[in-house]
Coordinates of N, CA and C in Angstrom, one line a residue:
X1 N 22.4 -88.0 -89.6 CA 23.6 -88.7 -89.4 C 23.7 -89.3 -88.0
X2 N 24.4 -90.3 -87.8 CA 24.6 -90.8 -86.4 C 26.0 -90.4 -86.0
X3 N 26.3 -90.7 -84.8 CA 27.5 -90.2 -84.1 C 28.7 -90.8 -84.7
X4 N 29.7 -90.2 -84.8 CA 30.9 -90.8 -85.5 C 31.5 -91.9 -84.7
X5 N 32.1 -92.8 -85.2 CA 32.8 -93.9 -84.5 C 34.3 -94.2 -85.1
X6 N 35.1 -94.7 -84.3 CA 36.4 -95.1 -84.8 C 36.2 -96.1 -85.9
X7 N 37.1 -96.0 -86.8 CA 37.2 -96.9 -88.0 C 36.5 -96.6 -89.2
X8 N 35.5 -95.6 -89.0 CA 34.8 -95.1 -90.3 C 35.5 -93.9 -90.9
X9 N 35.0 -93.5 -92.0 CA 35.6 -92.3 -92.6 C 34.8 -91.1 -92.2
X10 N 35.3 -90.0 -91.7 CA 34.6 -88.9 -91.5 C 34.2 -88.2 -92.7
X11 N 33.1 -87.8 -92.7 CA 32.5 -87.0 -93.9 C 33.4 -85.8 -94.1
X12 N 33.7 -85.5 -95.2 CA 34.4 -84.2 -95.7 C 33.3 -83.1 -95.7
X13 N 34.0 -81.9 -95.5 CA 33.1 -80.6 -95.4 C 33.9 -79.5 -95.7
X14 N 33.2 -78.5 -96.1 CA 34.1 -77.1 -96.6 C 33.7 -76.2 -95.3
X15 N 34.7 -75.4 -95.1 CA 34.6 -74.5 -93.8 C 35.1 -73.2 -94.2
X16 N 34.8 -72.2 -93.0 CA 35.2 -70.9 -93.0 C 36.1 -70.7 -91.7
X17 N 37.2 -70.0 -91.9 CA 38.0 -69.5 -90.8 C 37.8 -68.1 -90.8
X18 N 38.3 -67.3 -89.7 CA 38.3 -65.9 -89.7 C 38.8 -65.2 -90.9
X19 N 39.7 -66.0 -91.6 CA 40.5 -65.2 -92.5 C 40.5 -66.0 -94.0
X20 N 39.6 -67.0 -94.1 CA 39.6 -67.9 -95.3 C 38.3 -68.6 -95.4
X21 N 37.9 -68.7 -96.7 CA 36.7 -69.5 -96.9 C 36.9 -70.6 -98.0
X22 N 36.0 -71.6 -97.9 CA 36.0 -72.5 -99.0 C 37.1 -73.7 -99.0
X23 N 37.8 -73.8 -98.0 CA 38.7 -75.0 -97.8 C 37.9 -76.1 -97.2
X24 N 38.5 -77.2 -97.5 CA 37.8 -78.5 -97.1 C 38.7 -79.3 -96.1
X25 N 38.0 -80.1 -95.3 CA 38.7 -80.9 -94.4 C 39.8 -81.7 -95.0
X26 N 39.5 -82.4 -96.2 CA 40.3 -83.3 -97.0 C 41.6 -82.5 -97.5
X27 N 41.5 -81.3 -97.9 CA 42.5 -80.5 -98.3 C 43.4 -80.2 -97.1
X28 N 42.8 -79.9 -96.0 CA 43.5 -79.5 -94.9 C 44.3 -80.6 -94.2
X29 N 43.6 -81.8 -94.1 CA 44.2 -83.2 -93.7 C 45.4 -83.6 -94.5
X30 N 45.2 -83.2 -95.9 CA 46.4 -83.7 -96.9 C 47.6 -82.7 -96.6
X31 N 47.6 -81.7 -95.9 CA 48.6 -80.7 -95.8 C 49.7 -81.4 -94.8
X32 N 49.5 -82.3 -94.0 CA 50.5 -82.9 -93.2 C 50.7 -84.4 -93.5
X33 N 51.8 -84.9 -93.1 CA 51.8 -86.4 -93.2 C 51.1 -87.2 -92.1
X34 N 51.0 -86.5 -91.0 CA 50.2 -87.2 -89.8 C 48.8 -86.9 -89.8
X35 N 48.4 -87.0 -88.5 CA 46.9 -87.0 -88.2 C 46.5 -85.6 -88.1
X36 N 45.1 -85.5 -88.1 CA 44.5 -84.1 -87.8 C 43.5 -84.3 -86.7
X37 N 43.6 -83.4 -85.8 CA 42.6 -83.3 -84.7 C 41.7 -82.3 -84.9
X38 N 40.5 -82.6 -84.6 CA 39.4 -81.5 -84.6 C 38.9 -81.4 -83.3
X39 N 38.9 -80.3 -82.5 CA 38.4 -80.1 -81.2 C 37.2 -79.1 -81.3
X40 N 36.1 -79.6 -81.1 CA 34.9 -78.8 -81.1 C 34.6 -78.3 -79.6
X41 N 34.6 -77.1 -79.6 CA 34.5 -76.2 -78.4 C 33.2 -75.4 -78.4
X42 N 33.0 -74.4 -77.7 CA 31.8 -73.7 -77.7 C 31.9 -72.5 -78.7
X43 N 32.4 -71.3 -78.1 CA 32.6 -70.2 -78.8 C 33.7 -69.2 -78.2
X44 N 34.3 -68.4 -79.0 CA 35.4 -67.6 -78.6 C 35.2 -66.9 -77.3
X45 N 34.1 -66.2 -77.0 CA 33.8 -65.5 -75.9 C 33.8 -66.3 -74.6
X46 N 33.6 -67.8 -74.7 CA 33.7 -68.6 -73.5 C 35.0 -68.5 -73.0
X47 N 35.0 -68.3 -71.6 CA 36.2 -68.1 -70.8 C 37.0 -69.5 -70.8
X48 N 36.3 -70.5 -70.6 CA 36.9 -71.8 -70.7 C 37.5 -72.0 -72.1
X49 N 36.8 -71.8 -73.2 CA 37.2 -71.9 -74.5 C 38.6 -71.0 -74.8
X50 N 38.6 -69.9 -74.4 CA 39.8 -68.9 -74.6 C 40.9 -69.6 -73.8
X51 N 40.7 -70.1 -72.6 CA 41.9 -70.8 -71.9 C 42.3 -71.8 -72.5
X52 N 41.4 -72.8 -73.1 CA 41.7 -74.0 -73.7 C 42.6 -73.7 -75.0
X53 N 42.2 -72.8 -75.8 CA 42.8 -72.4 -77.2 C 44.3 -71.8 -76.8
X54 N 44.2 -71.0 -75.7 CA 45.6 -70.4 -75.2 C 46.6 -71.6 -74.8
X55 N 46.0 -72.6 -74.1 CA 46.9 -73.7 -73.7 C 47.4 -74.6 -74.9
X56 N 46.5 -74.7 -75.9 CA 47.1 -75.4 -77.0 C 48.0 -74.6 -77.9
X57 N 47.8 -73.4 -77.9 CA 48.7 -72.5 -78.7 C 50.1 -72.5 -78.0
X58 N 50.1 -72.5 -76.7 CA 51.4 -72.5 -75.8 C 52.2 -73.7 -76.0
X59 N 51.4 -75.0 -76.1 CA 52.0 -76.3 -76.2 C 52.0 -76.9 -77.6
X60 N 51.9 -75.9 -78.6 CA 51.7 -76.3 -80.0 C 52.9 -77.1 -80.5
X61 N 54.1 -76.7 -80.1 CA 55.3 -77.3 -80.5 C 55.3 -78.9 -80.4
X62 N 54.6 -79.5 -79.4 CA 54.5 -80.8 -79.1 C 53.7 -81.6 -80.0
X63 N 52.6 -80.7 -80.5 CA 51.5 -81.3 -81.6 C 52.3 -81.1 -82.9
X64 N 53.0 -80.1 -83.2 CA 53.8 -79.9 -84.4 C 54.8 -81.2 -84.6
X65 N 55.5 -81.5 -83.5 CA 56.4 -82.5 -83.6 C 55.9 -84.0 -83.9
X66 N 54.5 -84.0 -83.6 CA 54.0 -85.3 -83.9 C 53.7 -85.6 -85.4
X67 N 53.9 -84.5 -86.3 CA 53.8 -84.6 -87.6 C 52.3 -84.4 -87.9
X68 N 51.5 -84.0 -86.9 CA 50.0 -83.9 -87.1 C 49.7 -82.4 -87.0
X69 N 48.5 -82.1 -87.0 CA 48.0 -80.8 -86.9 C 46.6 -80.8 -86.1
X70 N 46.2 -79.8 -85.6 CA 45.0 -79.6 -85.0 C 44.2 -78.4 -85.4
X71 N 42.8 -78.5 -85.5 CA 41.9 -77.5 -85.8 C 40.9 -77.3 -84.6
X72 N 40.4 -76.3 -84.3 CA 39.4 -75.9 -83.3 C 38.2 -75.5 -84.0
X73 N 37.2 -75.9 -83.7 CA 36.0 -75.6 -84.2 C 35.0 -74.8 -83.3
X74 N 34.5 -73.6 -83.7 CA 33.8 -72.9 -82.8 C 32.5 -72.5 -83.3
X75 N 31.4 -72.1 -82.4 CA 30.1 -71.7 -82.9 C 30.2 -70.1 -82.9
X76 N 31.5 -69.6 -83.3 CA 31.6 -68.2 -83.5 C 31.5 -67.6 -85.0
X77 N 31.1 -66.4 -85.1 CA 31.0 -65.7 -86.5 C 32.4 -65.5 -87.1
X78 N 32.7 -65.8 -88.1 CA 34.1 -65.6 -88.6 C 34.5 -64.0 -88.8
X79 N 33.5 -63.3 -89.0 CA 33.7 -61.8 -89.2 C 34.0 -61.2 -87.6
X80 N 33.3 -61.8 -86.8 CA 33.5 -61.3 -85.4 C 34.9 -61.7 -85.0
X81 N 35.3 -63.0 -85.3 CA 36.6 -63.4 -84.8 C 37.8 -62.7 -85.6
X82 N 37.6 -62.5 -87.0 CA 38.5 -61.6 -87.7 C 38.7 -60.4 -87.0
X83 N 37.9 -59.8 -86.4 CA 38.1 -58.4 -85.6 C 38.9 -58.6 -84.5
X84 N 38.8 -59.8 -83.9 CA 39.4 -60.1 -82.5 C 40.8 -60.7 -82.5
X85 N 41.0 -61.3 -83.5 CA 42.3 -62.1 -83.7 C 43.1 -61.7 -85.0
X86 N 44.4 -61.9 -84.9 CA 45.1 -61.7 -86.1 C 45.6 -63.1 -86.5
X87 N 45.8 -63.3 -87.8 CA 46.1 -64.5 -88.5 C 47.4 -65.2 -87.8
X88 N 48.2 -64.4 -87.5 CA 49.5 -65.0 -86.8 C 49.6 -65.3 -85.5
X89 N 48.4 -64.9 -84.7 CA 48.3 -65.1 -83.3 C 48.2 -66.6 -82.9
X90 N 47.6 -67.6 -83.7 CA 47.3 -68.9 -83.4 C 48.2 -69.8 -84.4
X91 N 48.8 -70.8 -83.9 CA 49.6 -71.7 -84.8 C 48.5 -72.8 -85.5
X92 N 47.2 -72.7 -85.2 CA 46.3 -73.6 -85.8 C 45.1 -72.7 -86.4
X93 N 44.3 -73.2 -87.2 CA 43.1 -72.8 -87.7 C 41.8 -72.8 -86.9
X94 N 41.1 -71.9 -86.8 CA 39.8 -72.0 -86.0 C 38.7 -72.2 -87.3
X95 N 37.9 -73.2 -87.2 CA 36.9 -73.4 -88.1 C 35.6 -72.8 -87.4
X96 N 34.9 -71.7 -88.1 CA 33.8 -71.0 -87.6 C 32.5 -71.8 -88.1
X97 N 31.7 -72.1 -87.1 CA 30.4 -72.7 -87.4 C 29.3 -72.1 -86.5
X98 N 28.9 -70.9 -87.0 CA 28.0 -70.1 -86.1 C 26.6 -70.7 -86.2
X99 N 26.2 -71.5 -87.3 CA 25.0 -71.9 -87.4 C 24.9 -73.4 -86.8
X100 N 26.1 -73.8 -86.2 CA 26.1 -75.2 -85.5 C 25.8 -76.4 -86.5
X101 N 26.1 -76.1 -87.8 CA 25.8 -77.2 -88.8 C 26.6 -78.4 -88.5
X102 N 28.0 -78.3 -88.4 CA 28.8 -79.4 -88.1 C 28.6 -80.1 -86.7
X103 N 28.1 -79.3 -85.7 CA 27.8 -79.9 -84.6 C 26.6 -80.8 -84.5
X104 N 25.6 -80.3 -85.4 CA 24.4 -81.1 -85.6 C 24.7 -82.3 -86.5
X105 N 25.5 -82.2 -87.4 CA 25.7 -83.2 -88.5 C 26.5 -84.4 -87.7
X106 N 27.4 -84.0 -86.7 CA 28.2 -85.0 -86.1 C 27.5 -85.4 -84.7
X107 N 26.2 -84.8 -84.4 CA 25.6 -85.1 -83.2 C 26.4 -84.9 -81.9
X108 N 26.9 -83.6 -81.9 CA 27.6 -83.2 -80.8 C 26.6 -82.3 -79.9
X109 N 25.9 -83.0 -79.1 CA 24.8 -82.4 -78.3 C 25.2 -81.6 -77.2
X110 N 24.2 -80.8 -76.6 CA 24.4 -79.9 -75.5 C 24.1 -80.7 -74.3
X111 N 24.4 -80.1 -73.0 CA 24.2 -80.6 -71.8 C 22.7 -80.4 -71.5
X112 N 22.3 -81.2 -70.7 CA 20.8 -81.1 -70.2 C 20.5 -79.7 -69.4
X113 N 21.7 -79.2 -68.8 CA 21.6 -78.0 -67.9 C 23.1 -77.5 -67.7
X114 N 22.9 -76.3 -67.2 CA 24.3 -75.6 -66.7 C 24.9 -76.5 -65.6
X115 N 24.2 -77.0 -64.8 CA 24.8 -77.7 -63.7 C 25.5 -79.0 -64.1
X116 N 24.8 -79.6 -65.3 CA 25.5 -80.9 -65.6 C 26.7 -80.6 -66.5
X117 N 27.0 -79.3 -67.0 CA 28.1 -79.0 -67.9 C 29.3 -78.9 -66.9
X118 N 29.2 -78.6 -65.6 CA 30.4 -78.2 -65.1 C 30.7 -79.4 -63.9
X119 N 31.5 -80.4 -64.2 CA 32.0 -81.4 -63.2 C 33.2 -80.8 -62.5
X120 N 33.8 -81.4 -61.5 CA 34.9 -80.9 -60.7 C 36.0 -80.4 -61.6
X121 N 36.5 -81.3 -62.6 CA 37.5 -81.0 -63.4 C 37.4 -79.6 -64.2
X122 N 36.1 -79.5 -64.8 CA 35.7 -78.3 -65.5 C 35.7 -77.0 -64.7
X123 N 35.3 -77.1 -63.4 CA 35.2 -76.0 -62.5 C 36.6 -75.6 -62.2
X124 N 37.5 -76.6 -62.0 CA 38.9 -76.3 -61.7 C 39.6 -75.5 -62.9
X125 N 39.2 -75.9 -64.1 CA 39.8 -75.3 -65.2 C 39.2 -73.9 -65.3
X126 N 38.1 -73.6 -65.0 CA 37.3 -72.3 -65.1 C 38.0 -71.5 -64.1
X127 N 38.4 -72.0 -62.9 CA 39.1 -71.3 -61.9 C 40.4 -70.8 -62.3
X128 N 41.1 -71.7 -62.9 CA 42.5 -71.6 -63.5 C 42.5 -70.5 -64.5
X129 N 41.4 -70.5 -65.4 CA 41.4 -69.5 -66.5 C 41.0 -68.2 -65.9
X130 N 40.2 -68.0 -64.9 CA 39.8 -66.7 -64.2 C 41.0 -66.3 -63.6
X131 N 42.0 -67.0 -63.0 CA 43.1 -66.6 -62.2 C 44.2 -66.1 -63.2
X132 N 44.1 -66.7 -64.4 CA 45.1 -66.3 -65.6 C 44.5 -65.1 -66.3
X133 N 43.5 -64.5 -65.8 CA 43.1 -63.3 -66.4 C 42.1 -63.4 -67.7
X134 N 41.6 -64.5 -67.9 CA 40.7 -64.7 -69.1 C 39.2 -64.3 -68.5
X135 N 38.6 -63.5 -69.4 CA 37.2 -63.1 -69.0 C 36.1 -63.4 -70.0
X136 N 34.9 -63.6 -69.6 CA 33.9 -64.0 -70.8 C 33.6 -62.8 -71.7
X137 N 33.6 -63.1 -72.9 CA 33.2 -62.2 -73.9 C 31.6 -62.4 -74.5
X138 N 31.6 -62.0 -75.6 CA 30.4 -61.9 -76.4 C 29.7 -63.6 -76.4
X139 N 28.5 -63.6 -76.0 CA 27.8 -65.0 -76.1 C 27.4 -65.3 -77.6
X140 N 27.7 -66.6 -78.0 CA 27.5 -67.0 -79.4 C 26.9 -68.4 -79.2
X141 N 26.1 -68.9 -80.2 CA 26.0 -70.3 -80.3 C 25.0 -70.9 -79.0
X142 N 25.2 -72.1 -78.8 CA 24.4 -72.7 -77.7 C 25.3 -72.8 -76.5
X143 N 24.7 -72.0 -75.5 CA 25.4 -72.0 -74.3 C 25.8 -73.2 -73.4
X144 N 24.9 -74.3 -73.7 CA 24.9 -75.6 -73.1 C 25.8 -76.5 -74.0
X145 N 26.5 -76.1 -75.1 CA 27.2 -77.0 -76.0 C 28.2 -77.8 -75.2
X146 N 28.4 -79.1 -75.5 CA 29.4 -79.9 -74.9 C 30.5 -80.1 -76.0
X147 N 31.8 -80.5 -75.8 CA 32.8 -80.6 -76.7 C 33.0 -81.8 -77.4
X148 N 33.7 -82.0 -78.4 CA 34.0 -83.3 -79.0 C 35.4 -83.1 -79.5
X149 N 36.0 -84.4 -79.5 CA 37.4 -84.5 -80.2 C 37.4 -85.6 -81.1
X150 N 37.9 -85.4 -82.2 CA 38.0 -86.3 -83.3 C 39.5 -86.3 -83.9
X151 N 40.0 -87.5 -84.2 CA 41.3 -87.4 -84.9 C 41.2 -88.4 -86.1
X152 N 41.7 -87.7 -87.1 CA 41.4 -88.4 -88.5 C 42.9 -88.6 -89.1
X153 N 43.0 -89.7 -89.9 CA 44.2 -89.9 -90.8 C 44.1 -89.0 -92.0
X154 N 45.2 -88.8 -92.7 CA 45.1 -88.0 -94.0 C 44.0 -88.4 -94.9
X155 N 43.6 -89.6 -94.8 CA 42.4 -90.1 -95.7 C 41.1 -89.9 -95.0
X156 N 41.1 -89.3 -93.9 CA 39.9 -89.0 -93.1 C 39.3 -90.1 -92.4
X157 N 40.0 -91.2 -92.1 CA 39.6 -92.3 -91.4 C 39.7 -92.1 -89.9
X158 N 38.6 -92.1 -89.1 CA 38.6 -91.8 -87.7 C 39.4 -92.8 -86.9
X159 N 40.5 -92.2 -86.2 CA 41.4 -92.9 -85.2 C 40.8 -92.8 -83.7
X160 N 40.3 -91.7 -83.5 CA 40.0 -91.4 -82.2 C 38.6 -90.7 -82.1
X161 N 37.7 -90.8 -81.3 CA 36.5 -90.3 -81.2 C 36.0 -90.1 -79.8
X162 N 35.9 -88.9 -79.3 CA 35.4 -88.7 -77.9 C 34.2 -87.5 -77.9
X163 N 33.3 -87.8 -77.4 CA 32.1 -86.9 -77.1 C 32.1 -86.5 -75.6
X164 N 32.5 -85.3 -75.4 CA 32.6 -84.8 -74.1 C 31.2 -85.1 -73.2
X165 N 31.4 -85.0 -72.0 CA 30.4 -85.2 -70.9 C 30.3 -84.0 -70.1
X166 N 31.2 -83.1 -70.2 CA 31.3 -81.8 -69.5 C 31.9 -80.8 -70.3
X167 N 31.8 -79.4 -70.1 CA 32.4 -78.4 -70.9 C 33.8 -78.5 -70.9
X168 N 34.6 -79.1 -70.0 CA 36.0 -79.1 -70.0 C 36.6 -80.5 -70.5
X169 N 35.7 -81.5 -71.0 CA 36.1 -82.7 -71.3 C 36.8 -82.7 -72.6
X170 N 37.9 -82.2 -72.7 CA 38.8 -82.5 -74.0 C 40.1 -82.9 -73.5
X171 N 41.0 -83.5 -74.4 CA 42.3 -83.8 -74.0 C 43.2 -82.5 -73.7
X172 N 44.2 -82.9 -72.9 CA 45.2 -81.8 -72.7 C 46.1 -81.7 -73.8
X173 N 46.8 -80.7 -74.0 CA 47.7 -80.4 -75.3 C 48.6 -81.7 -75.2
X174 N 49.2 -82.1 -74.2 CA 50.0 -83.3 -74.2 C 49.3 -84.5 -74.6
X175 N 48.2 -84.8 -74.1 CA 47.4 -86.0 -74.6 C 46.9 -86.0 -76.1
X176 N 46.7 -84.6 -76.4 CA 46.5 -84.5 -78.0 C 47.7 -84.9 -78.9
X177 N 48.8 -84.4 -78.4 CA 50.1 -84.8 -79.1 C 50.2 -86.2 -79.3
X178 N 50.0 -86.9 -78.1 CA 50.1 -88.4 -78.3 C 49.1 -89.1 -79.2
X179 N 47.9 -88.5 -79.2 CA 46.9 -89.1 -80.0 C 47.3 -88.8 -81.4
X180 N 48.1 -87.9 -81.7 CA 48.4 -87.5 -83.1 C 49.5 -88.3 -83.5
X181 N 50.2 -89.0 -82.8 CA 51.3 -89.9 -83.1 C 50.9 -91.1 -83.9

């Protein structure tokens, strides 16, 4: 499959969360009247990913007011995450893709090196995460994985596509809320 583009339909897929299995993207997108954002990050042990997830959870009311919803995709094992999280801790679902099937399917590639993953913005976010007390956990998936953000309509038409160029290259919670309007 080639990279996703605005204006085409995102292929449907079935996924696992730490607490549920067998749900599809189309079922999930139809739960809201607005759009659905998929944020592809690295894995739960990643300090930056933990920080981003925390930021989105804190600002989730703006996302909910948009009429849309968000999903985070991680290269984490669902059983491991089920042991680390409680269902009620996050106001959004985490899709677990430990074999990186979705990352490969949608051509969300890795960086060429660790040095190329960390631009100034990413390094600033990592410093902020560390200062806030986030620490690195277990390694999973591809350590060089870059992020991606997709926003789909309830019928899975792609309204927004962004393939990240550094580890921190995802929209802020406020920017994501705007994309969901």
